[in-house]
PDB file of C-alpha atoms in Angstrom:
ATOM      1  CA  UNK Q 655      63.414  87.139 -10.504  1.00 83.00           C
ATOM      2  CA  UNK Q 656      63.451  84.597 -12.332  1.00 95.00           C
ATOM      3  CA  UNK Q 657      62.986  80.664 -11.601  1.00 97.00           C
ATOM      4  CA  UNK Q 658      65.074  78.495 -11.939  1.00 98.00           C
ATOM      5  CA  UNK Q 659      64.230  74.303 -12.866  1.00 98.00           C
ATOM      6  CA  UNK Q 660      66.231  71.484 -12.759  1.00 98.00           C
ATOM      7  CA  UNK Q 661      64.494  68.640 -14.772  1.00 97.00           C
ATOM      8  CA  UNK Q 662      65.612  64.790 -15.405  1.00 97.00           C
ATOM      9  CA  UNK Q 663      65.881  63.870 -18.977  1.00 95.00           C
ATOM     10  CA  UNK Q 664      62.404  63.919 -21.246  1.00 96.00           C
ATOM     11  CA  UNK Q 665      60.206  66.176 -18.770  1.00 97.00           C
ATOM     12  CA  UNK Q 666      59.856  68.424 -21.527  1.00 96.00           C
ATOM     13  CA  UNK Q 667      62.434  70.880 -20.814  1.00 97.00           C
ATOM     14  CA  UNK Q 668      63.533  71.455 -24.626  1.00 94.00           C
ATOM     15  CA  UNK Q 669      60.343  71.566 -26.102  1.00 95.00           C
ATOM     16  CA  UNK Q 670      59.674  74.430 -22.938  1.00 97.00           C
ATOM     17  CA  UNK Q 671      62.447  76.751 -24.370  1.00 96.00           C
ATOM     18  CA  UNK Q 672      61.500  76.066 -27.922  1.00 96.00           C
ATOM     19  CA  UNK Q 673      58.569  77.437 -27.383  1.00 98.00           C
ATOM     20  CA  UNK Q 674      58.117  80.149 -25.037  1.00 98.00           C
ATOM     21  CA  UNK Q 675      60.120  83.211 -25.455  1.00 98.00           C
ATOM     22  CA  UNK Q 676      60.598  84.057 -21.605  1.00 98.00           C
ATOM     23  CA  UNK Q 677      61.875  80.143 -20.811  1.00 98.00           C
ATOM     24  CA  UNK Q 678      65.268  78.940 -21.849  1.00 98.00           C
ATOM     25  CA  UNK Q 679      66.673  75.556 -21.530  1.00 96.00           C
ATOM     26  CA  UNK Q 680      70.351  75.469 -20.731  1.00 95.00           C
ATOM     27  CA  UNK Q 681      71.143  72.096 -21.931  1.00 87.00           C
ATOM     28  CA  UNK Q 682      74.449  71.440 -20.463  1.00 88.00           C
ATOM     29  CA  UNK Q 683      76.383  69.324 -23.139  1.00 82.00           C
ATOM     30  CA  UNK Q 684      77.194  72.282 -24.961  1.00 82.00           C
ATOM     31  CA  UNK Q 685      79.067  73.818 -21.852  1.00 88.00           C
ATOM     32  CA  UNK Q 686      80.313  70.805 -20.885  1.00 86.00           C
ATOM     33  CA  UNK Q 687      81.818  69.212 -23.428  1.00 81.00           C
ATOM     34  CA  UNK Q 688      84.455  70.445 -26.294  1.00 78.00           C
ATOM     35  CA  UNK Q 689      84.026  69.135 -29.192  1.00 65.00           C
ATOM     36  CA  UNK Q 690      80.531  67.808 -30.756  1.00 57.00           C
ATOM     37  CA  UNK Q 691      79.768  65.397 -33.991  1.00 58.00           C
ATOM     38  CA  UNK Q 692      78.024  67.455 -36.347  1.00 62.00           C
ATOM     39  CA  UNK Q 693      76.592  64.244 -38.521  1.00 65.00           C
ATOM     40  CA  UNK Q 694      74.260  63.226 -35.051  1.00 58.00           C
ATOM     41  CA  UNK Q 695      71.157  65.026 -33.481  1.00 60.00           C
ATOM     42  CA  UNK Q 696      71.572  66.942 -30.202  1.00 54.00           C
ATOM     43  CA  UNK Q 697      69.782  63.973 -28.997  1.00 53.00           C
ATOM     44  CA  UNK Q 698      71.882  61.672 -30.829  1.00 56.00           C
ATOM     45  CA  UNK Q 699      74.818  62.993 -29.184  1.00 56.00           C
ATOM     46  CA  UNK Q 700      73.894  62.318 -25.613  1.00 54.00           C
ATOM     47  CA  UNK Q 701      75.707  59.337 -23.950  1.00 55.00           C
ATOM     48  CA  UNK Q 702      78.704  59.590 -26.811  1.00 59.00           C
ATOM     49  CA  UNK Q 703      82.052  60.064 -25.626  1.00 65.00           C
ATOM     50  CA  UNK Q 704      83.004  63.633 -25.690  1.00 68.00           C
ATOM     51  CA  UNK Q 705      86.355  65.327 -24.728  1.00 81.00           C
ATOM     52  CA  UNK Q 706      85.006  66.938 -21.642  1.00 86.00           C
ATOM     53  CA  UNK Q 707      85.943  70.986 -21.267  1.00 85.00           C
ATOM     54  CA  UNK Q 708      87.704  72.177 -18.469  1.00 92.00           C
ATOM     55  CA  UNK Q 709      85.595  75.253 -17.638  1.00 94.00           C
ATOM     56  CA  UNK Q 710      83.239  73.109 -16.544  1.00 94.00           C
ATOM     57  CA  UNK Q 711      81.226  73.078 -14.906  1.00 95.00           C
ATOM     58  CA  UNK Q 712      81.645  77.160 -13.676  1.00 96.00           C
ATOM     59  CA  UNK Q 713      80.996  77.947 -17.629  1.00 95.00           C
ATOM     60  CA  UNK Q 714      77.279  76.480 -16.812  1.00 96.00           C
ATOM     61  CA  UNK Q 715      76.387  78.320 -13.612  1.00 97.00           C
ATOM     62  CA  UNK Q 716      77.622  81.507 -14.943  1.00 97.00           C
ATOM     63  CA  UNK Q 717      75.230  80.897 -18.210  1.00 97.00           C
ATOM     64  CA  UNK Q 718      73.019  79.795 -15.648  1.00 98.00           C
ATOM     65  CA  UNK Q 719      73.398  83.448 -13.678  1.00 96.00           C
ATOM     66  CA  UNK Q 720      73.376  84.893 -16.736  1.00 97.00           C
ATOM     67  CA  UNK Q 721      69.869  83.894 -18.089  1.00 98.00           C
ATOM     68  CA  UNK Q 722      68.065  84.688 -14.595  1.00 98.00           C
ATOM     69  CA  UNK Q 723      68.877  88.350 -15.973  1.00 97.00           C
ATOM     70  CA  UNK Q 724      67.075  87.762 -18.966  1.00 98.00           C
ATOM     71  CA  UNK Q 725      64.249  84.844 -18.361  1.00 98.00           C
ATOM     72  CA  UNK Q 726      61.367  84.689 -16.135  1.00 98.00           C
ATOM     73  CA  UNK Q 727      61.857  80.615 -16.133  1.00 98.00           C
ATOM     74  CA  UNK Q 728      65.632  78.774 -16.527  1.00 98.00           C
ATOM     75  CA  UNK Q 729      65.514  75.340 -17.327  1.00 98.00           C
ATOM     76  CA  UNK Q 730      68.762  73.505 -16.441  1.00 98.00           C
ATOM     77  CA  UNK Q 731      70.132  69.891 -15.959  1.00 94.00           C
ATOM     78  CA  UNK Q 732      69.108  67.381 -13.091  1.00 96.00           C
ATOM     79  CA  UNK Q 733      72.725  66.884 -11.345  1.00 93.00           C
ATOM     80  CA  UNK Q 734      73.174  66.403  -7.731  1.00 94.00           C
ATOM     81  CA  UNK Q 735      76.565  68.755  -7.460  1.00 93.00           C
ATOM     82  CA  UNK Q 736      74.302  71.192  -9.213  1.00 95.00           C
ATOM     83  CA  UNK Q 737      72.061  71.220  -6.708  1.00 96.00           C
ATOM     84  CA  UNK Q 738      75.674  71.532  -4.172  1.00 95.00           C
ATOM     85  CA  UNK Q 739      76.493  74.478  -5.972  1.00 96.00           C
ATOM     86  CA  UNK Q 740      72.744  76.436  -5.677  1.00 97.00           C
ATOM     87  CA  UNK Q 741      72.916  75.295  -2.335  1.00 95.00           C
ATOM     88  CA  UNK Q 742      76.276  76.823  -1.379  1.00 95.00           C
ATOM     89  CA  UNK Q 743      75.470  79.944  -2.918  1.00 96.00           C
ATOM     90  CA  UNK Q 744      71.813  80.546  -1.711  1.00 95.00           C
ATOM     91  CA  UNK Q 745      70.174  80.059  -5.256  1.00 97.00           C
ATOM     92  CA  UNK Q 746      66.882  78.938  -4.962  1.00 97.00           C
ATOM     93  CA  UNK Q 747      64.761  76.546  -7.520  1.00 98.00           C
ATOM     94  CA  UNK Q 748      62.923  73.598  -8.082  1.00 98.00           C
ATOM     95  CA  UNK Q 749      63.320  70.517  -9.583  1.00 98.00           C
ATOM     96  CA  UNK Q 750      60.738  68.271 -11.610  1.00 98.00           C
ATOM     97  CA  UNK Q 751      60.921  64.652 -11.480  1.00 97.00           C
ATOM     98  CA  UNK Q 752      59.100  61.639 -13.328  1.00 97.00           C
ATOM     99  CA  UNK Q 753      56.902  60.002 -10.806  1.00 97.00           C
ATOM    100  CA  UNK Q 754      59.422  56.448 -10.236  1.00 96.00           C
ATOM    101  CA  UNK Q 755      56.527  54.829 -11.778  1.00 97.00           C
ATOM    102  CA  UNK Q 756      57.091  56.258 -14.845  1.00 96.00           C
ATOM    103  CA  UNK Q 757      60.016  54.540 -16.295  1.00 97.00           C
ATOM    104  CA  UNK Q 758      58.043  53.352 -19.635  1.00 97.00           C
ATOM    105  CA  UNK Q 759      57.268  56.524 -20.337  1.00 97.00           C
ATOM    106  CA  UNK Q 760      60.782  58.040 -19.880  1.00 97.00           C
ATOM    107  CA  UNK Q 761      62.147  55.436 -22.317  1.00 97.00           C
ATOM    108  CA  UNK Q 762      59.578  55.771 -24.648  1.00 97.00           C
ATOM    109  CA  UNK Q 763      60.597  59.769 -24.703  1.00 96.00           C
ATOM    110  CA  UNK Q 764      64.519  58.790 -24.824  1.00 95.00           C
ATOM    111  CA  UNK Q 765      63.668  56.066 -27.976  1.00 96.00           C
ATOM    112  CA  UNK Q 766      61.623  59.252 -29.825  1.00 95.00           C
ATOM    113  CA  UNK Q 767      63.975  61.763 -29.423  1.00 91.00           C
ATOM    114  CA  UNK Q 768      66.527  59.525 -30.508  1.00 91.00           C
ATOM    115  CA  UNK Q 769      68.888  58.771 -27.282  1.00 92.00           C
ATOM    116  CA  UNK Q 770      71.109  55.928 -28.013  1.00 91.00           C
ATOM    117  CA  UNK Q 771      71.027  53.030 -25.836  1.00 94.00           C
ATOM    118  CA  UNK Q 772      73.884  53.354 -23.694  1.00 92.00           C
ATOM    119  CA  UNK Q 773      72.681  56.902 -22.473  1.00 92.00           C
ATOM    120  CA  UNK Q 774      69.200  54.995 -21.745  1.00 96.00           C
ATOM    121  CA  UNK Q 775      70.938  52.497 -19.940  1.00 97.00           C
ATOM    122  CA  UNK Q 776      72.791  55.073 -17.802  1.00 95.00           C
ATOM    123  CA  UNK Q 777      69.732  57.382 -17.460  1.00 97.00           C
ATOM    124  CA  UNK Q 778      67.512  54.113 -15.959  1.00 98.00           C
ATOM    125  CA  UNK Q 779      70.627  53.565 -13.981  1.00 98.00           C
ATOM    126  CA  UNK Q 780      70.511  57.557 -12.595  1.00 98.00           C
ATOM    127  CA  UNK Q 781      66.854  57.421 -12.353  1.00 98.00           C
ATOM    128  CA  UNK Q 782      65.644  56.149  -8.565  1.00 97.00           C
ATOM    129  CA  UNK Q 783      69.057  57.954  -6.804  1.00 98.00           C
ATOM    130  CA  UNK Q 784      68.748  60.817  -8.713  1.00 97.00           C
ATOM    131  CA  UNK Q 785      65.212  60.899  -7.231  1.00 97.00           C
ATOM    132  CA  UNK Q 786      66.120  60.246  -4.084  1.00 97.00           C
ATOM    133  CA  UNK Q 787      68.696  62.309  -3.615  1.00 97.00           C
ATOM    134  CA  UNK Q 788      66.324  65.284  -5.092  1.00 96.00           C
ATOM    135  CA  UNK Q 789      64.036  64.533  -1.660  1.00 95.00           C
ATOM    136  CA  UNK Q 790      66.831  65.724   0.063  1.00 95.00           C
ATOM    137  CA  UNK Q 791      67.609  69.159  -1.599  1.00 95.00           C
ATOM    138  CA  UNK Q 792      66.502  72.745  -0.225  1.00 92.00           C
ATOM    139  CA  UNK Q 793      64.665  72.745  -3.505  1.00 96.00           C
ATOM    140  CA  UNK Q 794      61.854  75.630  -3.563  1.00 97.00           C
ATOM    141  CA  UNK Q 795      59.086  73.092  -5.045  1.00 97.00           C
ATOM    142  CA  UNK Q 796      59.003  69.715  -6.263  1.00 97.00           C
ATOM    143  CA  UNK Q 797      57.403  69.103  -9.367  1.00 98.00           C
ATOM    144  CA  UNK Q 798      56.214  65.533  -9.934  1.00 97.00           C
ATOM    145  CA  UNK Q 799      55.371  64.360 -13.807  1.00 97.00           C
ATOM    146  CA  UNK Q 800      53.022  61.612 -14.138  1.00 95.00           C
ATOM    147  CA  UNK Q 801      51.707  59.746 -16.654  1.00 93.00           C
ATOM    148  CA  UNK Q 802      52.293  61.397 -19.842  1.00 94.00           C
ATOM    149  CA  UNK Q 803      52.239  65.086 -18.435  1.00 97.00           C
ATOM    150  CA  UNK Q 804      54.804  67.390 -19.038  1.00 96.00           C
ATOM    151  CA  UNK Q 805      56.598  70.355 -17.346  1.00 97.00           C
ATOM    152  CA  UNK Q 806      54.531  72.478 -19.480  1.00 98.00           C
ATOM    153  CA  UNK Q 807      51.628  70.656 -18.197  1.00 97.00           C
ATOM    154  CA  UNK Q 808      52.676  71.292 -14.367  1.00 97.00           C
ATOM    155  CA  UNK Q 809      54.114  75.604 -15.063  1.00 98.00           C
ATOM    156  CA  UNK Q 810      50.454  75.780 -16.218  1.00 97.00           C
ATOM    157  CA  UNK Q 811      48.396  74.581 -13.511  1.00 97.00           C
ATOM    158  CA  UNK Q 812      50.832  76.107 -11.220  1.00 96.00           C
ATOM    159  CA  UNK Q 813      50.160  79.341 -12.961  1.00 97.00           C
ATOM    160  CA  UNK Q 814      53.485  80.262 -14.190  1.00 96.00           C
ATOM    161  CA  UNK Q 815      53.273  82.819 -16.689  1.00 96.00           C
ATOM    162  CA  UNK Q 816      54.153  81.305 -20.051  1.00 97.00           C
ATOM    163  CA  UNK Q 817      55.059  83.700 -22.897  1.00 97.00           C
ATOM    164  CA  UNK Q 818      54.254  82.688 -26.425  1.00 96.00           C
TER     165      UNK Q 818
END
């Protein structure tokens, strides 16, 4: 069975499906949005306006029920109606969170992955209620980044089998 992780922005998530072949990240924008501008980054492309497509978002919880078939670990978006949806249907995960006093180092992530400023401004925005409202959730474990550690860092010492 496999897990299933929602992570906020720069825990590490990308670099996690890059580089293990039993993790996936399911970044969203490319179920959520239509059309994408080819001359920016992924990266680059966060916080742009998009034409948003309307299959979302069931297009991302059935890739999302669709990789637990195929991946021991499922990294997917930090979004409170997500968290409705796993909820509502009995889907159980986790979710992994910069500690709050982290905010330097979650900017310093955005600014070298190349997130332009208006998604960092809405991400600091997002960052304490998104928190908060992750205390609330029926979430299986709460993984808490601090520092400059990593969701890598935390699937290690919590033993989670990592596949090179």
């Amino acid at each position: 069975m496999a897990i299933i992780i929602a992570g906020f922005a720069t825990c590490g998530k990308s670099v996690l499906g890059r580089k293990y072949r039993n993790v996936i990240d399911l970044e969203s924008s490319s179920y959520k949005y239509k059309v994408f501008d080819t001359d920016l980054t992924f990266e680059q492309r966060k916080g742009t306006k998009r034409e948003k497509n309307d299959k979302w978002p069931q297009n991302y919880y059935n890739a999302i029920n669709e990789a637990c078939k195929k991946y021991d670990v499922v990294l997917v978006q930090l979004k409170p109606e997500h968290f409705n949806y796993f909820d509502k249907n009995n889907i159980k995960y986790s979710i992994a969170y910069p500690n709050l006093d982290n905010w330097n180092e979650v900017e310093r992530r955005c600014i070298e992955r190349g997130n332009n400023e208006g998604f960092i401004i809405r991400l600091k925005q997002v960052f304490k209620p998104y928190y908060e409202d992750s205390l609330k959730r029926k979430c299986e474990k709460m993984y808490i980044l601090n520092n400059k550690e990593t969701l890598e860092d935390c699937l290690i010492k919590d033993n989670i089998k990592l596949i090179k």
